[in-house]
GROMACS .gro file of C-alpha atoms in nm:
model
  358
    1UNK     CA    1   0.000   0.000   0.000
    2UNK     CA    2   0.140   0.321  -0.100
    3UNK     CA    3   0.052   0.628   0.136
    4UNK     CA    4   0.140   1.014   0.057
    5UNK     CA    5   0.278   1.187   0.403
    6UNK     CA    6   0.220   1.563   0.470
    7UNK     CA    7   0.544   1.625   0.697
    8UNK     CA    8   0.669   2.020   0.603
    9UNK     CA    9   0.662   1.856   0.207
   10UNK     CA   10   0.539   1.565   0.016
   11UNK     CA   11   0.726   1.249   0.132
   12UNK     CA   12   0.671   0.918   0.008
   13UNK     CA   13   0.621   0.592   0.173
   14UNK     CA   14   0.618   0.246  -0.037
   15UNK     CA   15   0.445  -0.023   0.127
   16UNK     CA   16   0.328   0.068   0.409
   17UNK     CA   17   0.102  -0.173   0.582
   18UNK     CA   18  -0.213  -0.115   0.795
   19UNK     CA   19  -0.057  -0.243   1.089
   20UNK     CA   20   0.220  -0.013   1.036
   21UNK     CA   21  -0.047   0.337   1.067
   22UNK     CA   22  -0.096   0.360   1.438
   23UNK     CA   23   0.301   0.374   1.466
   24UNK     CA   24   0.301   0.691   1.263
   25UNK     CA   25   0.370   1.044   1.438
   26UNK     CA   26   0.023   1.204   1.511
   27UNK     CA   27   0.122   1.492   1.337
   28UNK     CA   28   0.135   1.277   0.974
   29UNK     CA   29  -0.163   1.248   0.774
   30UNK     CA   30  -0.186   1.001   0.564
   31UNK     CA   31  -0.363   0.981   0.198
   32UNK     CA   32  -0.349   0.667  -0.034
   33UNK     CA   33  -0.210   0.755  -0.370
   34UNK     CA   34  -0.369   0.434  -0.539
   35UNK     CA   35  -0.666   0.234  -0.451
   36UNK     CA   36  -0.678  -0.015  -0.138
   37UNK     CA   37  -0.768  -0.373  -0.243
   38UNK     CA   38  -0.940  -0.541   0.088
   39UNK     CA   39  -1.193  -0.767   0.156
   40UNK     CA   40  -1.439  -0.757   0.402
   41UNK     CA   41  -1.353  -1.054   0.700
   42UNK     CA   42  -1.623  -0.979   0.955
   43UNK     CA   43  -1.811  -1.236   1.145
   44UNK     CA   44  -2.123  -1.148   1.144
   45UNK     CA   45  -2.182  -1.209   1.550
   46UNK     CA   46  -1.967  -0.926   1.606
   47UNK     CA   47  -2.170  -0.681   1.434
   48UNK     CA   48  -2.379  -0.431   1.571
   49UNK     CA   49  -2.778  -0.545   1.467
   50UNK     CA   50  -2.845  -0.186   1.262
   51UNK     CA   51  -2.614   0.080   1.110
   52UNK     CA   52  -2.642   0.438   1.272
   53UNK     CA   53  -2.447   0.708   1.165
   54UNK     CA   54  -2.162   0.550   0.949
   55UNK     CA   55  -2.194   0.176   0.848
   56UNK     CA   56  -1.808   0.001   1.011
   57UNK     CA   57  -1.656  -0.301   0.868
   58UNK     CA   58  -1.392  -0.500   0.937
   59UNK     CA   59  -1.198  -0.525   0.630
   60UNK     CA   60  -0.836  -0.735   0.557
   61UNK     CA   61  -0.541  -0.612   0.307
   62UNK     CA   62  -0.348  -0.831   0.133
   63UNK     CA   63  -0.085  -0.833   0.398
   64UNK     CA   64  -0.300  -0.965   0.649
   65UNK     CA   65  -0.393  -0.661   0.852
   66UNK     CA   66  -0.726  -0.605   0.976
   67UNK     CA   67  -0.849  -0.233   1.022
   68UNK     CA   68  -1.223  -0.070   1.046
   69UNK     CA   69  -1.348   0.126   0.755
   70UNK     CA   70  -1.648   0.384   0.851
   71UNK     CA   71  -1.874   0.395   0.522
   72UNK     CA   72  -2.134   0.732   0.510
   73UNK     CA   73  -2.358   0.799   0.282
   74UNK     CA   74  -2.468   0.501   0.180
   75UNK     CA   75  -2.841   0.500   0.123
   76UNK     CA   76  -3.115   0.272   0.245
   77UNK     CA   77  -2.862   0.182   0.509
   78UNK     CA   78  -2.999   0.383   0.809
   79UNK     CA   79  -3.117   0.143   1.106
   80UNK     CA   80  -3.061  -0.115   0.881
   81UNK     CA   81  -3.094  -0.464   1.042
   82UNK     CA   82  -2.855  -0.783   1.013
   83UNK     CA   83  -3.044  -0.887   0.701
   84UNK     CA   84  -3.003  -0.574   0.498
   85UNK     CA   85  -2.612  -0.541   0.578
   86UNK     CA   86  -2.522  -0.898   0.453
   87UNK     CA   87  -2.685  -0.809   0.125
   88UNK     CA   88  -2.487  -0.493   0.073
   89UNK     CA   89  -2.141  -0.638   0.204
   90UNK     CA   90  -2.101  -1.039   0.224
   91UNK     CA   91  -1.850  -1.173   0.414
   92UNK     CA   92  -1.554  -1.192   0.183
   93UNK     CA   93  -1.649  -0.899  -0.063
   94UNK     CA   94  -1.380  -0.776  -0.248
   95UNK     CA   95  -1.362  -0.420  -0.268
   96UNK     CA   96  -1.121  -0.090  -0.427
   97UNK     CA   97  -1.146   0.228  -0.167
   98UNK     CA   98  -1.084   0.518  -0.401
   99UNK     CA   99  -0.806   0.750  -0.228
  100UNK     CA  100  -0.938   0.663   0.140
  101UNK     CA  101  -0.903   0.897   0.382
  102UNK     CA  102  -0.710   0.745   0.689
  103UNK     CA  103  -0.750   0.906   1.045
  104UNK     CA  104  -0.707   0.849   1.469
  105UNK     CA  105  -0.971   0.814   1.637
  106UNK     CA  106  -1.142   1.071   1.864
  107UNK     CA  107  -1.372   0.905   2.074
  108UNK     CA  108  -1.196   0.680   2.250
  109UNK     CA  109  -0.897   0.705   2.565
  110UNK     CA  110  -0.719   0.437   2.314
  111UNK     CA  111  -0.708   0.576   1.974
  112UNK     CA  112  -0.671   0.323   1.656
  113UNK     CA  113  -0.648   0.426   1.289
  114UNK     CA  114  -0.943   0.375   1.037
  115UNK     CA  115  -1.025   0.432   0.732
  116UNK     CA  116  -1.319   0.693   0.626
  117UNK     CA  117  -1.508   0.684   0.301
  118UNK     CA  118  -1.740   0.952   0.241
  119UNK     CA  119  -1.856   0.909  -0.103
  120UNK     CA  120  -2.034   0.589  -0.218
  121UNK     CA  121  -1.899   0.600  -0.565
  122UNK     CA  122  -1.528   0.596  -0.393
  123UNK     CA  123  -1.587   0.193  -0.311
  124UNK     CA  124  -1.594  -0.011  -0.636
  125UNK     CA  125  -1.705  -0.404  -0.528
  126UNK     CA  126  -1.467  -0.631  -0.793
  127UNK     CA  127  -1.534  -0.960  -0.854
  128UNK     CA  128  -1.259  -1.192  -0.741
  129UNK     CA  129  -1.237  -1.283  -1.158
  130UNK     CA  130  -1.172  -0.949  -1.228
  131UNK     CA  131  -0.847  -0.859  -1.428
  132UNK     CA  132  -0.733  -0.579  -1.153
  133UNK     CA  133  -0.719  -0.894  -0.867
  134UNK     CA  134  -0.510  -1.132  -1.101
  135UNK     CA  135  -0.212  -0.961  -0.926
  136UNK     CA  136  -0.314  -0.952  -0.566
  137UNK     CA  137  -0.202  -1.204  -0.336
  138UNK     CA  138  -0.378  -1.240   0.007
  139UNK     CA  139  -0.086  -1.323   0.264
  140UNK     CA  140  -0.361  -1.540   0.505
  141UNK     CA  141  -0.532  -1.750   0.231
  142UNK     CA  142  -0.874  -1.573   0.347
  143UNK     CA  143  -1.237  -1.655   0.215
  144UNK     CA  144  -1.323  -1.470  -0.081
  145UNK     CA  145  -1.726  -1.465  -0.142
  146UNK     CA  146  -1.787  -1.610  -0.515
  147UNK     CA  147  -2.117  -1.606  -0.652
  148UNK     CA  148  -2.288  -1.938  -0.789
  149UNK     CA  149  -2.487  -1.769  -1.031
  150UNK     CA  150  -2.387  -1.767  -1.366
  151UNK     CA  151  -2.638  -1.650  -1.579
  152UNK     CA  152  -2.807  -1.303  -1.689
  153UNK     CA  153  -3.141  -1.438  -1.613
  154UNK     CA  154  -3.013  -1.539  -1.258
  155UNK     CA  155  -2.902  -1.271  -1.212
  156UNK     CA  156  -3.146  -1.049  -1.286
  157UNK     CA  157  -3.453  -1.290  -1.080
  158UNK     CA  158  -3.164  -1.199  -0.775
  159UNK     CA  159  -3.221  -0.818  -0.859
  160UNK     CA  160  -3.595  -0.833  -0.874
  161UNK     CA  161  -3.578  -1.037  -0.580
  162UNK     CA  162  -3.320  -0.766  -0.386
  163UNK     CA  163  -3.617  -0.460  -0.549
  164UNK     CA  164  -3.885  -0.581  -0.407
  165UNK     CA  165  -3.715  -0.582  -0.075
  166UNK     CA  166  -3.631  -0.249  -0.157
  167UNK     CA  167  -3.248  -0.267  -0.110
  168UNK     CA  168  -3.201  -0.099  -0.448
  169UNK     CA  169  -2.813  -0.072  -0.458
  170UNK     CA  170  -2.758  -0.471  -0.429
  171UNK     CA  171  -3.013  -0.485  -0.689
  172UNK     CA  172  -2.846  -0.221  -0.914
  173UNK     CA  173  -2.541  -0.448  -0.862
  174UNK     CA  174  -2.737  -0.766  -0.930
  175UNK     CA  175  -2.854  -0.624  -1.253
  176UNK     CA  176  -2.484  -0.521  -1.386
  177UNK     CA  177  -2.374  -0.841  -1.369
  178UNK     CA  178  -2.587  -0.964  -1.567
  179UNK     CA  179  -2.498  -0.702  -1.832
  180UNK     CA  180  -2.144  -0.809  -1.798
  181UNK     CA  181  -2.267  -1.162  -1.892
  182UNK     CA  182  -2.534  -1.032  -2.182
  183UNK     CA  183  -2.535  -0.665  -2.277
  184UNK     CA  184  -2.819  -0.742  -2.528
  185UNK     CA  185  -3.036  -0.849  -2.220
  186UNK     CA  186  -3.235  -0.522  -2.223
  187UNK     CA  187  -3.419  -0.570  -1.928
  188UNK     CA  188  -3.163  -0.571  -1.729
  189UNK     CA  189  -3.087  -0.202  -1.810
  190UNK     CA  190  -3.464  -0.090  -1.805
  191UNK     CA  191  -3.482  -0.247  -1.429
  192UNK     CA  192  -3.090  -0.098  -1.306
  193UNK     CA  193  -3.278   0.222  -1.454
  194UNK     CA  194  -3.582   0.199  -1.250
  195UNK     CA  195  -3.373   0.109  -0.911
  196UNK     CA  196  -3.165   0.388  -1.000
  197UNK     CA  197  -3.470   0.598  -1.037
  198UNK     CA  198  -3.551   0.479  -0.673
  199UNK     CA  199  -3.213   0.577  -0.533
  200UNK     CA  200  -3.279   0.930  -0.672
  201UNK     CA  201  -2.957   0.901  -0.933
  202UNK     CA  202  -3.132   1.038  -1.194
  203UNK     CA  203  -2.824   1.046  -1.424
  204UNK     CA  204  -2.766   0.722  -1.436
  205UNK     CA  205  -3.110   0.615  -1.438
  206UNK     CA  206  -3.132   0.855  -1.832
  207UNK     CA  207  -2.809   0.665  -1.927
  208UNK     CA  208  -2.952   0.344  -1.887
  209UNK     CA  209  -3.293   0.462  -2.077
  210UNK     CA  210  -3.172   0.641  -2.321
  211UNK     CA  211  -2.929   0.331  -2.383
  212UNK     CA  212  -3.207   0.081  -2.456
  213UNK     CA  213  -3.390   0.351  -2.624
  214UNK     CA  214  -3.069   0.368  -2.912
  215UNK     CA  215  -3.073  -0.021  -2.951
  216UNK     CA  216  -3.443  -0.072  -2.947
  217UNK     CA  217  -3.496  -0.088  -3.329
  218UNK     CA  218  -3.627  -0.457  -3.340
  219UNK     CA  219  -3.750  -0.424  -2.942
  220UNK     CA  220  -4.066  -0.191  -3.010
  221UNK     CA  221  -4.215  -0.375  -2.686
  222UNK     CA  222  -4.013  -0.184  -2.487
  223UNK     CA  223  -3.992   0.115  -2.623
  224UNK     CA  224  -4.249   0.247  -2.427
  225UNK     CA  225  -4.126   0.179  -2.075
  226UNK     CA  226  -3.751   0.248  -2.127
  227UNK     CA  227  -3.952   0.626  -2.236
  228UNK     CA  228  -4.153   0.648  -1.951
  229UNK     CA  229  -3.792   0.574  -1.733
  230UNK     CA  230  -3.584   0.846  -1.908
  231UNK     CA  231  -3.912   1.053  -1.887
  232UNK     CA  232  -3.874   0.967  -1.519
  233UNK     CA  233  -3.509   1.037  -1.474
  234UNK     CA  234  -3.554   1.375  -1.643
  235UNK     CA  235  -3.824   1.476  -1.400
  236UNK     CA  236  -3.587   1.449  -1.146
  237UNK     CA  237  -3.334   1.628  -1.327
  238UNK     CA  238  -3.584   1.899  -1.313
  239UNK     CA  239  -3.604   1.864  -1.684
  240UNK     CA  240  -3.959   1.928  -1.699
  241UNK     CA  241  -4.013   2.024  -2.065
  242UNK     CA  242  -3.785   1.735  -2.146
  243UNK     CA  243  -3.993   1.530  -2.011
  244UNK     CA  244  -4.273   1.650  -2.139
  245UNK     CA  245  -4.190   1.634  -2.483
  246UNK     CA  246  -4.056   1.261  -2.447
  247UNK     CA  247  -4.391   1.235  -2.231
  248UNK     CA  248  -4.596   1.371  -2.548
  249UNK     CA  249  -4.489   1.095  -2.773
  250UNK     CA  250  -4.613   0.817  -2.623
  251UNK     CA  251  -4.950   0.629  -2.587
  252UNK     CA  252  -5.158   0.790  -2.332
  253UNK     CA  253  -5.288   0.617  -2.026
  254UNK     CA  254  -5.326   0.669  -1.655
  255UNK     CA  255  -4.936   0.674  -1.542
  256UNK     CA  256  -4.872   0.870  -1.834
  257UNK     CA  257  -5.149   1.160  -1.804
  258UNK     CA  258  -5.059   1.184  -1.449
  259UNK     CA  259  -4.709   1.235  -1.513
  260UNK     CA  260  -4.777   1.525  -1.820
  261UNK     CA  261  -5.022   1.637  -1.553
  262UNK     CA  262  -4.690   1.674  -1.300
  263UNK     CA  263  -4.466   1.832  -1.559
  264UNK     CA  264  -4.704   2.154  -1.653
  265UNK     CA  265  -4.754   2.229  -1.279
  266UNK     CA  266  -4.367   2.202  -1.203
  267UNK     CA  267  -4.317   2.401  -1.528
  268UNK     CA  268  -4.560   2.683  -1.388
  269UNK     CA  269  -4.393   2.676  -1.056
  270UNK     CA  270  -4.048   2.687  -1.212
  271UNK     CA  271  -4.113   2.961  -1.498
  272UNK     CA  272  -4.392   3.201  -1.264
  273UNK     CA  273  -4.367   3.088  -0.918
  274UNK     CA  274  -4.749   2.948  -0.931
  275UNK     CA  275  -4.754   2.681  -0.634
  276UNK     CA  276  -5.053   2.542  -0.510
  277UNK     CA  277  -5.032   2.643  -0.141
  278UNK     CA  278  -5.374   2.466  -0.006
  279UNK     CA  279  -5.205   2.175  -0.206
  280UNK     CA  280  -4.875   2.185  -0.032
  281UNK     CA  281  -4.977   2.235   0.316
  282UNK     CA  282  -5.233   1.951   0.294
  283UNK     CA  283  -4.940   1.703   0.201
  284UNK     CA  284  -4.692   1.905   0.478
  285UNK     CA  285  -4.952   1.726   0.742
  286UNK     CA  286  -4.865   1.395   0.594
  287UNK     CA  287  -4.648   1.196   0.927
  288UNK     CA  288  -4.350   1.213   0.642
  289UNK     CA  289  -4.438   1.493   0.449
  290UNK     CA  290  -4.290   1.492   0.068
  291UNK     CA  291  -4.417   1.775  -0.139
  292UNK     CA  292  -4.344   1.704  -0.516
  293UNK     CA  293  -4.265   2.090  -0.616
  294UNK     CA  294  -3.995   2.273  -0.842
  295UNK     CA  295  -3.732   2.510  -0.724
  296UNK     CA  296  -3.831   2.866  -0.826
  297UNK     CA  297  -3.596   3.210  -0.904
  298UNK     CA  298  -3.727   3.539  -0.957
  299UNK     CA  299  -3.598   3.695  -1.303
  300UNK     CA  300  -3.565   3.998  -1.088
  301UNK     CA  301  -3.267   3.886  -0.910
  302UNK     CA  302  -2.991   3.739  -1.033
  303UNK     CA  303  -2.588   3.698  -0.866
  304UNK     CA  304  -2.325   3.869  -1.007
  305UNK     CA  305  -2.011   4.029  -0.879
  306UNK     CA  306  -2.037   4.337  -0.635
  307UNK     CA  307  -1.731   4.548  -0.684
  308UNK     CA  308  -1.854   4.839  -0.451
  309UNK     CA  309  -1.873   4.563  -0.186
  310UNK     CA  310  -1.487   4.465  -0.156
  311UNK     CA  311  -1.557   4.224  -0.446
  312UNK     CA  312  -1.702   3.867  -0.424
  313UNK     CA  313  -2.048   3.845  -0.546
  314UNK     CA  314  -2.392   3.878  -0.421
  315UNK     CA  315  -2.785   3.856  -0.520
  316UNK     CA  316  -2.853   4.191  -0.720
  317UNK     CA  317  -3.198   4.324  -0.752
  318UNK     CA  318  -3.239   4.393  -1.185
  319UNK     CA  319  -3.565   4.608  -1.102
  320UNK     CA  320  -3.793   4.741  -0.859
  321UNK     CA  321  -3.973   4.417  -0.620
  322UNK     CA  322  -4.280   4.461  -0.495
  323UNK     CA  323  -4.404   4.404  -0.153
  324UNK     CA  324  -4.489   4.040  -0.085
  325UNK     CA  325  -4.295   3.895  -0.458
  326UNK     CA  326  -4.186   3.504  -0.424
  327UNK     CA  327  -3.795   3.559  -0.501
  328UNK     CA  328  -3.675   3.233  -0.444
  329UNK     CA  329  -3.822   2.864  -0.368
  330UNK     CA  330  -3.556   2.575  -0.338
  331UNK     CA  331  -3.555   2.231  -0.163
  332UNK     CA  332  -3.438   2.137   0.129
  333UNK     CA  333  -3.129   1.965   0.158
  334UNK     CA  334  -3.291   1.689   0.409
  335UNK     CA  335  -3.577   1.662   0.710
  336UNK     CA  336  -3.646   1.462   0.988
  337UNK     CA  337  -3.998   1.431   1.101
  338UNK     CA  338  -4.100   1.377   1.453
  339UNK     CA  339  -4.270   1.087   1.349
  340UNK     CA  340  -4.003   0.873   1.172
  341UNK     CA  341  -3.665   0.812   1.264
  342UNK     CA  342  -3.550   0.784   0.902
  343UNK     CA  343  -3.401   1.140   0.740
  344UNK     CA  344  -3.535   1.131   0.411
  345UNK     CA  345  -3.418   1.376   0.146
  346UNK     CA  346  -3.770   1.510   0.048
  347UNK     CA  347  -3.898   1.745  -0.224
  348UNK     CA  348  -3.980   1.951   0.030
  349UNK     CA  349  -4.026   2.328  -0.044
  350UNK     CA  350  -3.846   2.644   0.184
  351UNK     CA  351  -4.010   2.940   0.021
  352UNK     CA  352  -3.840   3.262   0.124
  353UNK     CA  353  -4.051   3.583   0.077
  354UNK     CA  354  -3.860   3.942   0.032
  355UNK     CA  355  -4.122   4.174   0.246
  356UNK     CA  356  -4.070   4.528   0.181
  357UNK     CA  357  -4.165   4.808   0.462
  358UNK     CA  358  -4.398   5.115   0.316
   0.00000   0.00000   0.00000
């Protein structure tokens, strides 16, 4: 393992094992340059029953060292039970930690290094056949989890199984290896799209659409749904007249007038601040409120630099605003309701009204 030391200048240390890190000065920080191959060698009795803040595993390097990674971030992993965990992270996983970020402990009177990951998309689960591993050697021979399943349709029955449970990341991951197997497996795409839908990764969920979309030619059968999906994705986007055009094209029934239905009112809201207040309190009540609105901006303000400020920039009025104008409507980053442990990020709305004195 290669680690990058901040000490006065940039120092390099080659092979540094895991064991090694809570020998280091406290005053060294240490970065990985490359990715960390480990493998996660938990048993499963020592685990706490949910996941709270930061999901901790015990995880093994090829040279035999055991260390703790904290994993945040991850979604549909809050209070999740025993169950839940073992389908995100089997014993013997093989994973890649993008550029990991290794640090002391705080809490305890004993401090011990391990490794934080903040980002999902910074752990990348290999499987043990995969070209990147043919290198690695483990130093203490341990059990590497192998799948038995071998073919697309396996695969993806295991990723409708894993949807309806709603753990939509091991289904995501079901469903892309079985496009390694057979790319030409549509369906496989169309359902990773709809779990990515689910997870709120809109982006990937209009790759994988738009995808089957450009290779549907003899598939008209599914023409139709991988739409709807990238209609879908683009909603979330925010891409309302995207959507509705894409919307436009296609055989009208109940999902789909409901959804045009959605896209003019988040159009209205987004172009002239028109929200449907009665509307939006009503569903506020709701024990886990989620109000489906768009973000709003007044053309009369806009940010630009302020040079008789010191520089920097600021919101600048562009004309006179009248007493009781909606400037500006945007989502909330997340909410916790009273009623439910689980912080959801919601559509909610935080209007902000600019209130002029007489």
């Amino acid at each position: 393992m290669y680690f990058q030391c901040y000490l006065g200048q940039y120092v390099l240390l080659n092979n540094v094992a895991l064991g090694a890190i809570s020998c280091l000065p406290d005053h060294i920080q240490c970065r990985q340059l490359f990715f960390n191959f480990c493998l996660t060698s938990y048993p499963f009795h020592e685990l706490l029953t949910v996941r709270r803040v930061a999901l901790q595993l015990k995880v093994e390097d090829p040279n035999g060292d055991v260390i703790l990674v904290s994993l945040y971030n991850f979604p549909n992993l809050f209070l999740a039970d025993l169950k839940v965990l073992k389908a995100y992270f089997p014993i013997g996983t093989v994973m890649a930690i993008r550029e990991p970020w290794m640090k002391m402990s705080a809490a305890s009177s004993h401090p011990s290094a391990f490794i934080r990951v903040d980002s999902p998309s910074d752990i990348v689960i290999l499987e043990p056949s995969h070209p990147t591993l043919h290198a690695i050697r483990w130093k203490t021979s341990p059990v590497v989890y192998r799948h038995t399943l071998t073919t697309a349709p396996q695969w993806n029955d295991l990723g409708t199984k894993f949807f309806k449970e709603c753990l939509y990341i091991p289904a995501a991951l079901a469903w892309s290896r079985g496009i390694d197997i057979d790319a030409s497996m549509h369906t496989l795409r169309l359902n990773r799209s709809q779990a990515y839908i689910r997870l709120e990764w809109f982006s990937a969920a209009l790759a994988d659409a738009t995808h089957v979309l450009s290779a549907l030619e003899s598939l008209p059968q599914l023409d139709k749904k991988a739409s709807y999906r990238a209609a879908c994705a683009e909603y979330g986007l925010q891409r309302y007249s995207d959507a509705l055009a894409r919307l436009e094209l296609l055989e009208e029934d109940i999902q789909v007038k409901s959804m045009k239905s959605r896209c003019r009112q988040r159009l209205l809201e987004a172009t002239k601040g028109q929200y449907d207040w009665l509307r939006m309190f009503r569903d506020g009540q709701a024990s886990v409120p989620r109000l489906d609105v768009a973000e709003f901006v007044h053309s009369a303000i806009v940010v630009s630099a302020v040079p008789n400020r010191g520089g920097g920039r600021g919101t600048v009025a562009t004309r006179h605003i009248r007493t009781g104008d909606l400037m500006v409507s945007l989502r909330v980053v997340s909410f916790h309701s009273s009623t439910d442990l689980y912080p959801l990020l919601l559509g909610c709305c935080q209007t902000i009204r600019i209130r002029l004195l007489s």
